Coordinates of C-alpha atoms in Angstrom, one line a residue:
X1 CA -16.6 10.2 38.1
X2 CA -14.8 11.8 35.1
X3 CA -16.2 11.1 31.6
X4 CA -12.3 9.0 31.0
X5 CA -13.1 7.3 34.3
X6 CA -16.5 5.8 33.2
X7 CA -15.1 4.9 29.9
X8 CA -13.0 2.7 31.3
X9 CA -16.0 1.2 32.5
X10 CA -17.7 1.2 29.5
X11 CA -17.7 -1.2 26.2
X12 CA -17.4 2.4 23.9
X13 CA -15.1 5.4 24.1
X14 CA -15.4 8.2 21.7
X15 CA -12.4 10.9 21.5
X16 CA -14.0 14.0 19.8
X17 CA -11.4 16.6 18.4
X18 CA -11.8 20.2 18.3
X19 CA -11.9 19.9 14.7
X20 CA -15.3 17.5 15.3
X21 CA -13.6 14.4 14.3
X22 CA -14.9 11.0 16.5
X23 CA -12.2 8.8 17.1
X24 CA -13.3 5.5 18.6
X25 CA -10.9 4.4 21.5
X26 CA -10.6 0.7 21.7
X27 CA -11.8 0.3 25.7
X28 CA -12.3 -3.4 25.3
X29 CA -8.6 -4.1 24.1
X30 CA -7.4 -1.5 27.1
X31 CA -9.4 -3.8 29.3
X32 CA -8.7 -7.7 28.3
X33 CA -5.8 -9.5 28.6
X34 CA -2.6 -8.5 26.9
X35 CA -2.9 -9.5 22.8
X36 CA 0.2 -10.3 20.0
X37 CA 1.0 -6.9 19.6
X38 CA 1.3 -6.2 23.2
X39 CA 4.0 -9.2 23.4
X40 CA 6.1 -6.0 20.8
X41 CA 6.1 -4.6 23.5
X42 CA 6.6 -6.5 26.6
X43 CA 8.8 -9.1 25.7
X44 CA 11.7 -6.1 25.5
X45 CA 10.9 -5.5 29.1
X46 CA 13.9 -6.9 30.9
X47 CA 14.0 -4.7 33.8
X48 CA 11.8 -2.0 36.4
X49 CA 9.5 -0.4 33.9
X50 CA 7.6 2.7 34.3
X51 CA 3.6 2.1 32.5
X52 CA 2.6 5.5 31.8
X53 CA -1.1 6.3 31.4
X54 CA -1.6 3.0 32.6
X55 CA -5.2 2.6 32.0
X56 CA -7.1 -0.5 33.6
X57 CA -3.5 -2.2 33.7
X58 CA -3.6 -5.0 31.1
X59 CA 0.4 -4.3 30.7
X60 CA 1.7 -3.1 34.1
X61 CA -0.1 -6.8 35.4
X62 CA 0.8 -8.7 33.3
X63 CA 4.8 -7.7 33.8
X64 CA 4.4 -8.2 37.5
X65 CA 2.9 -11.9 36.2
X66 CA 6.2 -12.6 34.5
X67 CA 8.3 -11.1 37.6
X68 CA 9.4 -7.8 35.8
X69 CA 9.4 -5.3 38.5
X70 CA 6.4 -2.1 36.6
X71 CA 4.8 0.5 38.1
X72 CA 2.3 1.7 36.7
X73 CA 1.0 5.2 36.7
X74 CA -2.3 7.5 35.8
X75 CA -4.2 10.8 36.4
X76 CA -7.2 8.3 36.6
X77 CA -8.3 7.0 39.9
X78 CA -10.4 4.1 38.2
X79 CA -7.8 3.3 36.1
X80 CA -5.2 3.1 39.7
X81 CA -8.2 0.9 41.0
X82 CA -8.4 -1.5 37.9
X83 CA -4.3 -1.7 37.8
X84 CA -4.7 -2.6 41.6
X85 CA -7.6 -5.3 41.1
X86 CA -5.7 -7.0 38.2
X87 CA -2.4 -8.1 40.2
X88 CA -0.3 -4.5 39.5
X89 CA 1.2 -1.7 41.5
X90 CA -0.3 1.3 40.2
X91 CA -0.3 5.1 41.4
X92 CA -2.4 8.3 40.8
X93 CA 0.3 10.8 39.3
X94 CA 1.1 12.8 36.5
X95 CA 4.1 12.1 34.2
X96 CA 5.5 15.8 34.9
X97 CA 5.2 16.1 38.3
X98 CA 7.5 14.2 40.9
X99 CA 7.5 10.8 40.2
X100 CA 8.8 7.3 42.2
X101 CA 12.8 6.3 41.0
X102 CA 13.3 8.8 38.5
X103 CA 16.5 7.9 36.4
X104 CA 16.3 4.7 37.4
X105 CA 13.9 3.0 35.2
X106 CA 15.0 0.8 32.6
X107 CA 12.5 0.9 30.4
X108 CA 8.8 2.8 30.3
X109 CA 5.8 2.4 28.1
X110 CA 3.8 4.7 25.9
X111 CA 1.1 2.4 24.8
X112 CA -2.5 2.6 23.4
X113 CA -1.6 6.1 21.8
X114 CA -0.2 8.1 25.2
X115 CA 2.5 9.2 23.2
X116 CA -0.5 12.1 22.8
X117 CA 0.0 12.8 26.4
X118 CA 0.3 16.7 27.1
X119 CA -0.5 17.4 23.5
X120 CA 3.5 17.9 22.5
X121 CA 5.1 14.3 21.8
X122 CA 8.7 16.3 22.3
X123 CA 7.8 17.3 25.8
X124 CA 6.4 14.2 26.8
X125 CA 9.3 12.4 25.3
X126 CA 12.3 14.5 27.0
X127 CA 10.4 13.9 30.5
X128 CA 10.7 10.3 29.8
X129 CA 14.1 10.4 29.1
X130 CA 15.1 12.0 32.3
X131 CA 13.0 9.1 34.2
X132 CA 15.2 6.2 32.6
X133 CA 18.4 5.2 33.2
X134 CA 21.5 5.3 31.1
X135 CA 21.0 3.3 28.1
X136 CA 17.2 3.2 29.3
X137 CA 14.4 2.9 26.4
X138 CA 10.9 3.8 26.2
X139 CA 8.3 1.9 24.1
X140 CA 5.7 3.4 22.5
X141 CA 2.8 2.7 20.5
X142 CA 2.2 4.9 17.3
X143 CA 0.0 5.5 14.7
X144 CA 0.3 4.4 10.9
X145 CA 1.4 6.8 8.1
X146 CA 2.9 10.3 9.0
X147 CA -0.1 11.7 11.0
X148 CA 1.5 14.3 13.4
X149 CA -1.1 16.6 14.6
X150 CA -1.5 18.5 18.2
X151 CA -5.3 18.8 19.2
X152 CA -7.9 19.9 21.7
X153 CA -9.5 17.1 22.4
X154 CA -12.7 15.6 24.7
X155 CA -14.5 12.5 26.0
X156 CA -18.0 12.9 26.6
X157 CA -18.9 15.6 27.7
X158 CA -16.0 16.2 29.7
X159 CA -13.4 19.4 29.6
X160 CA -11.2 20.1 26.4
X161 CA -7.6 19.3 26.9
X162 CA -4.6 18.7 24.6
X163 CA -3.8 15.8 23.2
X164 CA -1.5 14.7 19.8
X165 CA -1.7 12.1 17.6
X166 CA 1.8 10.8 16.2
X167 CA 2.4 8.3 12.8
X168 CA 4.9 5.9 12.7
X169 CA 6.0 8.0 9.4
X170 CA 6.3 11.2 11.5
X171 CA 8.7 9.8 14.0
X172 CA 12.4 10.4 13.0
X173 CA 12.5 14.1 13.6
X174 CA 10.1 13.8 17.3
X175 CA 12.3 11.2 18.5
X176 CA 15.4 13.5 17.1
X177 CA 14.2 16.7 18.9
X178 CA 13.6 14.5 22.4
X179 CA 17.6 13.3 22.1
X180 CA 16.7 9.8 21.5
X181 CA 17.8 6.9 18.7
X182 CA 15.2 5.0 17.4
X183 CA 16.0 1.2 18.2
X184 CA 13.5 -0.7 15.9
X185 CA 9.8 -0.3 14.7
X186 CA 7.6 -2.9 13.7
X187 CA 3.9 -3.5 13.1
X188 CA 0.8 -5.8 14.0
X189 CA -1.6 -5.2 12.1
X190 CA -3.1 -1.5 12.1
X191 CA -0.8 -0.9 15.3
X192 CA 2.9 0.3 15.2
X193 CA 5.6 0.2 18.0
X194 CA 8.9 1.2 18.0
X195 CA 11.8 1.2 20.6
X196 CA 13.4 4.7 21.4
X197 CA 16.8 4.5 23.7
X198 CA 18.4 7.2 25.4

């Protein structure tokens, strides 16, 4: 079991940065139901929606709940396994390799900060545009202020890999570079979302 896998498990995750900054990861949120700030976010999902970095599933089950067809999707096998025991369709994949109705989706999630997926927002951004569909929009969860950084990251004692942190501030040109138009942000408390469209 990877040090990601039994955090999932776990009531504490700590991100440690290259730099030898701890970030706390909020495990208990990822794992209980779905709060107000996730209704941001899935209350604009009116159609197939791709969950990316899915974790233990709170959002991918709770769309299947409400009869919005999600899939949700992670490099984690505990998180596929949590997705799976809360009610959702979840599989073990990548977001760059080969994935299930690309172009077709109508609308994918970033949440709980997996716009640092890869460790280059733009990247990770154009590949979800080519998975949605014309006029498709992606949802992601940011950070406040204008925090754009691209770090080597670790959980545990786990391998380095790359990660990036984005602020709600910091957005415009990402979002410009990626070909997308920013739709609306907004805020609950400490978390920001906004809605990017292709």
């Amino acid at each position: 079991m990877t040090p990601f896998d039994a955090a999932l498990l776990s009531s504490t995750c700590v991100l440690e940065l290259a730099t030898g900054e701890r970030i706390e990861l909020p495990t208990a949120r990822w794992r209980a139901e779905p709060g107000e700030g996730d209704e941001l976010m899935l209350t604009r999902c009116a159609g197939p929606t791709l969950d990316i970095g899915c974790g233990p599933g709170r959002l991918t089950a709770e769309l299947t709940a409400r009869g919005v067809p999600a899939l949700g999707i992670d490099v984690s096998p505990t998180a596929v396994r949590l997705t799976r025991e809360r009610g959702g369709t979840a599989l073990r994949r990548d977001v760059f390799r080969r994935l299930p109705g690309e172009g077709r989706w109508r609308h994918a999630l970033l949440a709980d900060g997996n716009i640092g997926i890869g460790g280059d927002p733009v990247a990770l951004l154009r590949r979800v545009r080519d998975l949605l569909a014309p006029g498709g929009r992606v949802l992601v969860e940011l950070e406040p202020g204008r925090v754009a950084s691209r770090d080597r990251v670790r959980i545990g004692d786990g391998p380095w890999f790359p990660w990036a942190r984005l602020g709600v501030g910091a957005l415009g040109g990402i979002a410009d570079a990626a070909a997308l138009r920013i739709g609306w942000t907004a805020a609950h408390g400490s978390r920001h979302f906004t809605e990017l469209v292709r």
